[in-house]
Amino acid sequence: MLPNRSRTSVLVFLLPPLLLYSAAVLFPILQSLFLSFFSWNGISDMEFVGLDNYIRMFATDDIFWRAFLNALVYLAICLVLQLGGALAVASLLTSLRRGRELVKTLYLLPAVISTVAIAFLFVRIYSLEPVGLLNQLFHWVGLDSLERPWLSDVNTVLAAVSAPEGWRFTGLYMLIIYAALLAVPKELEEAAVLDGASRWTLFTKIRFPYIRPVWITTTIMATTYGLRGFDIPYLMTNGGPGQSSELLTTYMYKTAFTSTDFGYASTISVFIVVECLVAVGLILFLLKRKADS
Amino acid sequence: MITQAAPPTPPAAVVPQRPPVKRRRRRPDLFRTLSRVLVMLIVIVQVYPLAWLFLTSLRTEQDFATGDPFALPGSLTWENYARAFETGDLGRNILNSFIVTMGANILIVLLGMMAAYAIQVLGFRLSKLVRGLFLIGIIVPVQIALVPLFIDYSAVNLLDTYQSMIIPLAGFSLPMSIYLFCSFYEYIPQETYEAASLDGAGPYRIFGLITMPLSLNTVVTVVLVNSIFIWNDFIFANTFVLSEDLKTIPLGLQNYIGAMGKVDWTATFAAVCVTITPLLLVFLVLNKAMIQGLESGATKG
């Protein structure tokens, strides 16, 4: 604490950031919660409906449940690609002697590119007519039976819109995990090697436990980002065909700005927030408990 | 950069591996070769789509429509770029993105430093609570703010303005920035402040003369990391902005999808190339700083 600070000086520094933050983040959260108890289309009078929106969401809305399940699949694909891919590349990278910086830079490139550009790019990669990169690749390796319009096939569309999001941020998590792996003390690893540990044991018994704190952070980051994924599915398929690639976020957006059902949309967004908080709590609980045991 | 979090320098990591080098050279290490091939493959998967994007932007429409997608362009043309500039208002979009990115960054850096200074340096009774409040902004998704902000903005006539994008973008970036500044301020030695206090400097002068100048490295990190998010923002711009004049790059790109979903792909890819270039250049020039920023931002969590 600074010796001769005053209460005024604290307020002078704290109030402006708090004001902006409240206006943009805190107040809207409360407002969403408030709106979720109303039925309102933005024009007519707001009507208090109590828990009706919640009952409608949980009890009768099939699209909501569909979107919720889709969001979980979307999340799972993103997590596998981002954390799995990141871990694989990061550990491989520690055994390389040259070109690490170059690999890091190249690997991070997609994270810099806007989601709209990525959506355009992947629409073309998936396309069948004219043939896109993916289908051409399958044709070359003789798997012609796999060629299909990935984005209009209800069986593949969800995976197809999830992959770009996963692809996009692998580099980011790789960087973080790689930095953590470098920080594992060399003496530990050398001692293990002297004791005859294989590369696999080295990884599972020394490196992985050592970077657990970073693992918690990255899992939380990837999960919360995965649950809020919106741009790419919205731009590529807008939730379709049917509801086969609808996520909670795209459903919420359409409810709000296409059907102008502000009350119900707020109910869905309250659910998304709760879902994020529960996910973070669950990750902390599971990973911390494992660390204690 | 945030010096106290400096990851072990590469030389330190390489030195202990030196002795076995000679032996390995005679008997090629299978594992090492395999890793190299694997890493290369993964990097290709990661980078090839972007290279393909650029190559496609140089193809003629005819070549694109009929040719093998993996083939190199039969003939190179810059015509797509000309058409890209005709179709959309690319210059305008880039300018708007600059305005929004600059505006939000100024707010984020200034307010972020102030809040971190109040929390970490000045200190007060409820500082833990305030810190916790800011943490919420990292966890909750931005979508929660869309409906309320849309309603509020239309009530105070802020819809369709630069502010309608700048305010939420800055608000949602603020928590992470405060966090980064806080963890940096933690390591400014207390004696520095005590010495300045003895010389008669109050909290404002200490902020302006000591804390702010010392934060320069963290400012670079914060600006770089946030700029990616802000420059590429689609959701706020898409929700709050309607007029062509205010459209930022992500929205401008949508103009290339014509009626009936018919797309002029080569021109679209040319436009994409133009619009990702500014950020890409900044990234390639400053990638060391950016990479360190991203690493230190997360490893401290």
XYZ file of C-alpha atoms in Angstrom:
594
model
C 0.000 0.000 0.000
C 1.241 3.420 -0.899
C 2.123 5.455 2.247
C 0.353 8.738 1.571
C -2.604 7.668 -0.508
C -6.054 8.985 0.197
C -9.511 7.552 -0.233
C -10.130 10.065 -3.013
C -7.117 8.909 -4.957
C -8.334 5.316 -4.822
C -11.693 6.412 -6.180
C -10.121 8.553 -8.881
C -8.256 5.546 -10.205
C -10.923 2.940 -9.625
C -14.142 4.646 -10.686
C -13.547 5.187 -14.427
C -12.610 1.559 -15.130
C -15.426 0.290 -12.937
C -17.902 2.545 -14.731
C -16.973 1.293 -18.177
C -16.870 -2.287 -16.983
C -20.265 -1.996 -15.310
C -21.815 -0.372 -18.342
C -20.529 -3.001 -20.728
C -20.417 -6.183 -18.655
C -21.878 -6.168 -15.155
C -25.060 -4.243 -15.772
C -26.001 -6.225 -18.895
C -25.631 -9.475 -16.936
C -28.111 -8.250 -14.337
C -30.336 -6.872 -17.052
C -30.397 -10.239 -18.814
C -31.402 -11.912 -15.612
C -34.167 -9.337 -15.183
C -35.372 -9.625 -18.784
C -35.523 -13.400 -18.558
C -38.631 -13.060 -16.391
C -40.453 -11.015 -18.997
C -42.023 -11.461 -22.354
C -41.067 -8.596 -24.611
C -40.641 -8.019 -28.322
C -39.003 -4.617 -27.962
C -42.066 -2.673 -29.073
C -45.129 -3.538 -27.020
C -45.231 -3.320 -23.230
C -43.095 -5.663 -21.226
C -45.120 -8.366 -19.586
C -43.986 -10.101 -16.419
C -44.265 -13.845 -16.905
C -42.341 -15.154 -13.910
C -40.665 -18.474 -14.593
C -42.614 -19.148 -17.786
C -39.590 -18.603 -20.012
C -37.569 -21.078 -17.996
C -40.360 -23.638 -18.029
C -40.743 -23.203 -21.756
C -36.995 -23.631 -22.248
C -36.537 -26.743 -20.139
C -39.876 -28.469 -20.634
C -41.138 -27.800 -24.119
C -38.406 -26.406 -26.331
C -36.897 -29.224 -28.400
C -34.691 -26.838 -30.337
C -33.142 -25.679 -27.083
C -32.169 -29.231 -26.110
C -30.928 -29.946 -29.598
C -28.800 -26.803 -29.480
C -27.518 -27.702 -26.033
C -26.406 -31.170 -27.153
C -24.864 -29.717 -30.293
C -22.975 -27.208 -28.184
C -21.551 -30.045 -26.099
C -20.405 -31.914 -29.213
C -18.953 -28.668 -30.568
C -17.121 -28.178 -27.285
C -15.781 -31.729 -27.272
C -14.407 -31.403 -30.809
C -12.823 -28.043 -30.011
C -11.219 -29.394 -26.834
C -9.758 -32.449 -28.524
C -8.348 -30.431 -31.409
C -7.103 -27.549 -29.297
C -5.751 -29.230 -26.179
C -4.879 -32.577 -27.737
C -3.282 -30.990 -30.775
C -1.535 -28.415 -28.630
C -0.109 -31.001 -26.262
C 1.101 -33.209 -29.100
C 2.852 -30.402 -30.940
C 4.252 -28.847 -27.778
C 5.855 -32.084 -26.641
C 7.175 -32.845 -30.100
C 8.561 -29.353 -30.262
C 10.644 -29.763 -27.109
C 12.542 -32.562 -28.800
C 13.342 -30.494 -31.874
C 16.620 -28.676 -31.921
C 16.035 -26.080 -34.597
C 13.151 -24.099 -36.000
C 11.142 -23.916 -32.823
C 10.497 -20.202 -33.174
C 9.409 -20.628 -36.776
C 7.021 -23.436 -35.897
C 5.538 -21.366 -33.077
C 4.939 -18.406 -35.360
C 3.458 -20.436 -38.204
C 1.319 -22.456 -35.861
C -0.171 -19.334 -34.336
C -1.031 -17.724 -37.686
C -4.683 -18.859 -37.884
C -5.400 -17.242 -34.510
C -4.735 -13.844 -36.072
C -7.268 -14.230 -38.844
C -10.818 -13.026 -38.546
C -13.612 -15.547 -38.124
C -15.373 -14.244 -41.217
C -12.320 -14.980 -43.331
C -11.998 -18.416 -41.732
C -15.657 -19.142 -42.392
C -15.254 -18.223 -46.076
C -12.123 -20.283 -46.325
C -13.692 -23.395 -44.846
C -16.862 -23.116 -46.884
C -14.580 -23.529 -49.869
C -12.499 -26.263 -48.300
C -15.614 -28.339 -47.635
C -17.419 -27.706 -50.882
C -18.212 -30.491 -53.306
C -19.169 -28.538 -56.395
C -16.693 -27.158 -57.419
C -14.552 -29.659 -55.601
C -12.874 -28.273 -52.474
C -9.615 -29.224 -50.803
C -11.040 -31.865 -48.503
C -13.013 -33.773 -51.099
C -10.115 -33.589 -53.540
C -7.852 -35.059 -50.870
C -10.222 -37.955 -50.285
C -10.409 -38.524 -54.017
C -6.623 -38.741 -54.245
C -6.209 -41.278 -51.481
C -8.982 -43.376 -52.960
C -11.635 -42.740 -50.345
C -14.145 -41.510 -52.882
C -16.986 -42.809 -50.744
C -16.187 -40.123 -48.178
C -16.651 -37.287 -50.630
C -19.731 -35.313 -49.758
C -21.034 -31.772 -49.313
C -19.871 -31.562 -45.716
C -21.920 -28.526 -44.831
C -25.259 -29.671 -46.189
C -25.058 -33.253 -44.937
C -26.879 -33.361 -41.600
C -24.550 -36.090 -40.364
C -21.352 -34.182 -40.893
C -22.284 -30.535 -40.594
C -21.779 -30.232 -36.844
C -18.280 -31.678 -36.984
C -17.576 -29.559 -40.042
C -18.420 -26.292 -38.306
C -16.583 -27.292 -35.121
C -13.274 -28.157 -36.748
C -12.377 -24.621 -37.920
C -12.769 -23.243 -34.397
C -10.523 -25.998 -33.093
C -8.023 -25.480 -35.898
C -7.931 -21.773 -35.269
C -6.732 -21.764 -31.659
C -4.530 -24.844 -31.407
C -1.499 -22.601 -31.793
C -2.459 -20.456 -28.851
C -2.735 -23.386 -26.459
C 0.373 -24.977 -27.914
C 2.345 -21.848 -27.008
C 1.120 -21.900 -23.454
C 1.707 -25.620 -22.942
C 5.095 -25.437 -24.631
C 6.206 -22.616 -22.332
C 5.108 -24.706 -19.374
C 6.936 -27.806 -20.612
C 10.141 -25.796 -20.943
C 9.815 -24.799 -17.321
C 9.925 -28.416 -16.120
C 13.265 -28.653 -14.265
C 15.851 -30.488 -16.334
C 17.307 -32.188 -13.238
C 13.993 -33.939 -12.662
C 13.912 -35.307 -16.192
C 17.571 -36.295 -16.140
C 17.178 -38.113 -12.858
C 14.244 -40.024 -14.302
C 16.197 -40.916 -17.447
C 19.064 -42.198 -15.284
C 16.556 -44.361 -13.462
C 15.627 -45.822 -16.823
C 12.341 -44.037 -17.487
C 11.040 -44.292 -21.032
C 9.872 -41.262 -22.949
C 6.307 -42.217 -22.172
C 6.897 -42.564 -18.424
C 8.840 -39.331 -18.504
C 5.822 -37.672 -20.020
C 3.104 -39.171 -17.866
C 4.947 -39.238 -14.547
C 7.047 -36.073 -14.653
C 6.111 -33.551 -17.301
C 2.368 -33.837 -17.205
C 1.945 -33.639 -13.425
C 4.422 -30.774 -13.300
C 2.399 -28.602 -15.655
C -0.947 -29.300 -14.018
C -1.597 -25.634 -13.072
C -1.198 -24.628 -16.704
C -3.395 -27.524 -17.698
C -6.163 -26.143 -15.503
C -5.861 -22.673 -17.043
C -5.838 -23.893 -20.618
C -8.748 -26.261 -20.057
C -10.800 -23.471 -18.547
C -9.870 -21.089 -21.364
C -10.664 -23.603 -24.081
C -13.925 -24.638 -22.443
C -15.280 -21.149 -21.914
C -14.241 -20.157 -25.443
C -15.789 -23.327 -26.814
C -19.087 -22.709 -25.050
C -19.293 -19.178 -26.422
C -18.411 -20.238 -29.984
C -20.685 -18.391 -32.364
C -19.143 -16.668 -35.361
C -18.020 -19.601 -37.442
C -21.186 -21.769 -37.226
C -23.362 -18.680 -37.631
C -21.505 -17.589 -40.741
C -21.044 -21.003 -42.312
C -24.473 -22.569 -41.891
C -26.526 -20.274 -39.654
C -27.413 -23.361 -37.637
C -28.709 -25.363 -40.539
C -29.593 -27.498 -42.326
C -32.585 -27.750 -40.037
C -31.190 -27.456 -36.556
C -28.306 -29.818 -37.158
C -25.582 -27.285 -36.411
C -27.541 -24.989 -34.127
C -25.636 -23.999 -30.984
C -27.099 -22.309 -27.929
C -25.407 -19.099 -28.973
C -26.763 -19.090 -32.513
C -30.203 -20.054 -31.218
C -30.091 -17.224 -28.701
C -29.009 -14.777 -31.379
C -31.790 -15.761 -33.745
C -34.381 -15.675 -30.970
C -33.275 -12.168 -30.084
C -32.673 -10.551 -33.426
C -34.735 -12.553 -35.908
C -37.800 -13.392 -33.813
C -37.238 -10.314 -31.566
C -38.210 -12.337 -28.540
C -35.959 -10.454 -26.127
C -37.296 -12.077 -22.983
C -36.815 -15.642 -24.103
C -33.438 -14.843 -25.673
C -32.328 -13.477 -22.306
C -33.413 -16.703 -20.668
C -31.196 -18.641 -23.048
C -28.263 -16.318 -22.438
C -28.687 -16.683 -18.677
C -28.456 -20.414 -19.264
C -25.248 -19.959 -21.274
C -23.675 -17.979 -18.439
C -24.690 -20.556 -15.847
C -23.357 -23.284 -18.117
C -19.976 -21.505 -18.322
C -19.791 -21.018 -14.560
C -20.723 -24.649 -13.917
C -18.132 -25.819 -16.436
C -15.383 -23.761 -14.798
C -16.395 -24.986 -11.353
C -16.441 -28.578 -12.549
C -12.993 -28.328 -14.139
C -11.509 -26.765 -11.018
C -13.137 -29.419 -8.841
C -12.055 -32.373 -10.963
C -8.512 -31.272 -11.670
C -7.855 -29.993 -8.145
C -9.190 -33.160 -6.561
C -6.997 -35.287 -8.777
C -4.014 -33.188 -7.774
C -4.739 -33.725 -4.090
C -5.145 -37.469 -4.287
C 7.977 -8.062 -21.334
C 6.897 -9.232 -17.969
C 10.383 -10.050 -16.876
C 9.691 -11.995 -13.745
C 7.802 -14.603 -15.704
C 10.533 -15.056 -18.293
C 10.314 -18.654 -19.425
C 13.657 -20.419 -19.263
C 15.739 -19.204 -22.162
C 16.237 -21.656 -25.017
C 20.035 -21.897 -24.508
C 19.510 -23.265 -21.019
C 17.222 -25.887 -22.459
C 19.621 -26.841 -25.195
C 22.879 -27.000 -23.265
C 22.276 -30.216 -21.327
C 21.456 -31.984 -24.573
C 24.776 -31.157 -26.177
C 26.871 -34.213 -25.222
C 24.769 -36.870 -26.991
C 24.765 -34.899 -30.251
C 27.709 -36.679 -31.819
C 26.454 -40.138 -31.111
C 23.011 -39.298 -32.440
C 24.449 -38.021 -35.665
C 26.010 -41.342 -36.466
C 22.910 -43.320 -35.550
C 19.917 -41.254 -36.633
C 17.445 -40.982 -33.795
C 14.198 -42.441 -35.023
C 12.125 -40.583 -32.470
C 13.656 -37.257 -33.396
C 13.173 -37.769 -37.115
C 9.626 -38.856 -36.554
C 8.854 -35.823 -34.437
C 10.323 -33.571 -37.066
C 8.172 -35.097 -39.795
C 5.069 -34.969 -37.614
C 5.597 -31.350 -36.646
C 6.122 -30.461 -40.272
C 2.926 -32.244 -41.281
C 0.907 -30.484 -38.617
C 2.363 -27.123 -39.558
C 1.398 -27.759 -43.164
C -2.189 -28.512 -42.137
C -2.120 -25.306 -40.135
C -0.580 -23.039 -42.750
C -1.593 -24.530 -46.073
C -5.178 -23.219 -46.016
C -3.802 -19.710 -45.647
C -1.326 -20.156 -48.477
C -4.153 -21.579 -50.553
C -6.232 -18.508 -49.770
C -3.514 -16.291 -51.169
C -2.882 -18.437 -54.251
C -6.579 -18.535 -55.031
C -6.791 -14.773 -54.866
C -4.321 -14.672 -57.754
C -6.226 -17.080 -60.000
C -8.473 -16.173 -62.847
C -12.120 -16.966 -62.255
C -12.090 -19.495 -65.057
C -9.081 -21.281 -63.616
C -10.704 -21.359 -60.207
C -14.025 -22.719 -61.385
C -12.644 -25.623 -63.347
C -9.166 -26.329 -62.025
C -7.884 -28.764 -59.459
C -8.008 -26.885 -56.141
C -4.514 -27.998 -55.172
C -2.929 -26.982 -58.456
C -0.845 -23.846 -58.718
C -2.607 -21.015 -60.543
C -2.298 -21.408 -64.304
C -1.752 -17.706 -64.756
C -1.435 -14.995 -62.180
C -3.746 -12.034 -62.142
C -4.233 -9.029 -59.902
C -7.627 -8.404 -61.407
C -9.377 -9.969 -58.413
C -7.891 -7.307 -56.202
C -9.219 -4.569 -58.450
C -12.648 -6.172 -58.370
C -12.430 -6.621 -54.612
C -11.916 -2.909 -54.155
C -14.793 -2.147 -56.532
C -17.292 -4.508 -54.921
C -16.823 -3.458 -51.357
C -15.678 -0.350 -49.635
C -12.483 -1.967 -48.412
C -10.637 1.257 -47.631
C -13.544 2.460 -45.542
C -13.775 -0.893 -43.716
C -10.088 -0.857 -42.861
C -10.305 2.728 -41.622
C -13.287 1.848 -39.429
C -11.480 -1.148 -38.001
C -8.524 1.113 -37.188
C -10.757 3.634 -35.440
C -12.493 0.984 -33.364
C -9.265 -0.844 -32.520
C -7.484 2.367 -31.539
C -10.402 3.672 -29.516
C -10.871 0.463 -27.608
C -7.149 0.037 -27.021
C -6.763 3.525 -25.597
C -9.585 2.839 -23.153
C -8.280 -0.596 -22.266
C -4.712 0.524 -21.616
C -5.566 3.671 -19.703
C -8.377 2.228 -17.610
C -6.561 -1.068 -17.162
C -3.506 0.668 -15.740
C -5.661 2.803 -13.473
C -7.606 -0.108 -12.060
C -4.503 -2.228 -11.561
C -2.794 0.716 -9.858
C -5.707 1.152 -7.489
C -5.932 -2.569 -6.746
C -2.284 -3.521 -6.590
C -0.383 -0.377 -5.610
C -2.755 1.852 -3.689
C -4.660 -1.003 -2.131
C -7.968 -0.702 -0.330
C -10.190 -2.767 1.874
C -12.423 -4.273 -0.788
C -9.700 -4.834 -3.366
C -10.247 -8.606 -3.340
C -13.927 -8.139 -4.100
C -13.250 -5.721 -6.937
C -10.702 -8.100 -8.399
C -13.305 -10.853 -8.241
C -15.839 -8.640 -10.012
C -13.407 -8.151 -12.847
C -12.773 -11.885 -13.023
C -16.412 -12.427 -14.003
C -15.730 -10.661 -17.277
C -13.147 -13.273 -18.229
C -15.519 -16.167 -17.664
C -18.873 -14.971 -18.983
C -19.406 -15.092 -22.733
C -19.896 -11.841 -24.616
C -23.297 -13.002 -25.899
C -24.869 -12.214 -22.533
C -24.459 -8.518 -23.272
C -26.009 -8.446 -26.718
C -29.706 -8.117 -25.931
C -29.345 -5.721 -22.971
C -26.846 -3.519 -24.770
C -29.009 -3.461 -27.885
C -31.935 -2.263 -25.796
C -29.839 0.251 -23.847
C -28.120 1.615 -26.923
C -31.381 2.148 -28.742
C -32.705 3.976 -25.672
C -29.784 6.424 -25.622
C -29.311 6.567 -29.405
C -25.956 4.855 -29.431
C -26.872 2.215 -31.986
C -24.926 2.548 -35.196
C -22.005 4.503 -33.774
C -18.328 3.745 -33.215
C -18.984 3.884 -29.478
C -21.473 1.041 -29.693
C -18.601 -1.219 -30.743
C -15.823 0.375 -28.676
C -17.580 0.258 -25.302
C -18.384 -3.469 -25.132
C -15.104 -4.468 -26.772
C -13.183 -2.418 -24.222
C -15.370 -3.625 -21.363
C -14.847 -7.285 -22.132
C -11.102 -6.865 -22.696
C -10.580 -4.882 -19.525
C -10.457 -7.825 -17.063
C -7.580 -9.611 -18.789
C -5.659 -6.343 -19.114
C -6.159 -5.447 -15.466
C -4.962 -8.910 -14.613
C -1.807 -8.506 -16.692
C -1.062 -5.051 -15.297
C -1.703 -6.245 -11.737
C 0.701 -9.123 -12.022
C 3.310 -6.748 -13.406
C 2.826 -4.124 -10.681
C 3.240 -6.809 -8.068
C 6.909 -6.892 -8.938
C 7.722 -3.196 -8.769
C 9.747 -2.988 -5.537
C 8.001 -1.260 -2.661
C 11.157 0.802 -2.027
C 10.665 2.632 -5.304
C 7.375 3.989 -4.050
C 8.677 4.732 -0.582
C 11.588 6.709 -1.993
C 9.239 8.677 -4.226
C 6.901 9.322 -1.305
C 9.758 10.627 0.778
C 10.573 13.025 -2.023
C 7.025 14.284 -1.724
C 5.312 12.605 -4.659
C 1.620 11.875 -4.185
C -0.287 8.949 -5.719
C -0.962 10.832 -8.958
C 2.655 11.800 -9.559
C 3.835 8.305 -8.699
C 1.387 6.899 -11.227
C 2.477 9.321 -13.943
C 6.206 9.298 -13.266
C 6.912 5.761 -12.087
C 4.156 3.253 -12.725
C 3.070 4.340 -16.190
C 6.536 4.586 -17.752
C 7.530 1.260 -16.227
C 4.447 -0.426 -17.717
C 5.482 0.154 -21.315
C 6.314 -3.488 -22.035
C 3.051 -4.690 -20.570
C 1.221 -2.073 -22.634
C 2.666 -3.575 -25.804
C 1.503 -7.027 -24.738
C -1.967 -5.845 -23.801
C -2.417 -3.905 -27.033
C -1.227 -6.766 -29.207
C -3.354 -9.420 -27.576
C -6.465 -7.264 -27.495
C -6.034 -5.999 -31.021
C -6.464 -9.506 -32.406
C -9.775 -9.826 -30.602
C -10.977 -6.323 -31.458
C -9.818 -6.173 -35.077
C -11.605 -9.445 -35.757
C -14.743 -8.765 -33.761
C -17.806 -9.844 -35.639
C -20.571 -10.181 -33.087
C -20.764 -6.640 -31.652
C -20.315 -4.999 -35.026
C -22.916 -7.280 -36.561
C -25.440 -6.553 -33.820
C -25.008 -2.839 -33.236
C -24.019 -1.447 -36.614
C -26.216 -1.274 -39.667
C -24.961 1.517 -41.901
C -22.387 0.793 -44.583
C -20.311 3.767 -43.484
C -19.466 2.251 -40.136
C -18.838 -1.335 -41.148
C -15.593 -2.819 -39.978
C -13.603 -5.414 -41.867
C -15.426 -8.546 -40.680
C -18.750 -7.035 -41.744
C -17.397 -5.561 -44.932
C -16.312 -9.009 -46.018
C -19.903 -10.169 -45.920
C -20.699 -7.781 -48.755
C -18.981 -10.199 -51.071
C -21.751 -12.701 -50.669
C -24.106 -11.581 -53.365
C -27.832 -12.056 -53.621
C -28.947 -15.698 -53.568
C -25.727 -16.590 -51.817
C -23.773 -16.399 -55.046
C -20.201 -15.626 -54.237
C -17.469 -14.116 -56.355
C -14.870 -16.331 -54.730
C -11.676 -15.045 -56.264
C -12.567 -11.437 -55.449
C -13.662 -12.500 -51.965
C -10.353 -14.199 -51.349
C -8.533 -11.127 -52.634
C -10.526 -9.003 -50.179
C -9.748 -11.423 -47.373
C -6.059 -11.203 -48.214
C -6.147 -7.404 -48.149
C -7.965 -7.278 -44.827
C -5.863 -9.796 -42.952
C -2.613 -8.210 -44.080
C -2.375 -5.345 -41.536
C -2.772 -7.603 -38.519
C -0.608 -10.282 -40.072
C 2.223 -7.811 -40.668
C 2.043 -6.499 -37.119
C 2.004 -10.070 -35.884
C 4.987 -11.168 -37.949
C 7.043 -8.128 -36.947
C 6.169 -8.254 -33.265
C 5.483 -11.945 -32.848
C 8.147 -12.403 -30.156
C 6.452 -9.838 -27.950
C 3.051 -11.244 -28.729
C 4.040 -14.841 -28.079
C 5.641 -13.919 -24.760
C 2.560 -11.946 -23.842
C 0.224 -14.818 -24.551
C 2.442 -17.237 -22.664
C 2.852 -15.072 -19.590
C -0.826 -14.167 -19.624
C -1.870 -17.749 -19.212
C 0.942 -19.440 -17.331
C 0.326 -17.206 -14.367
C -3.301 -18.196 -14.083
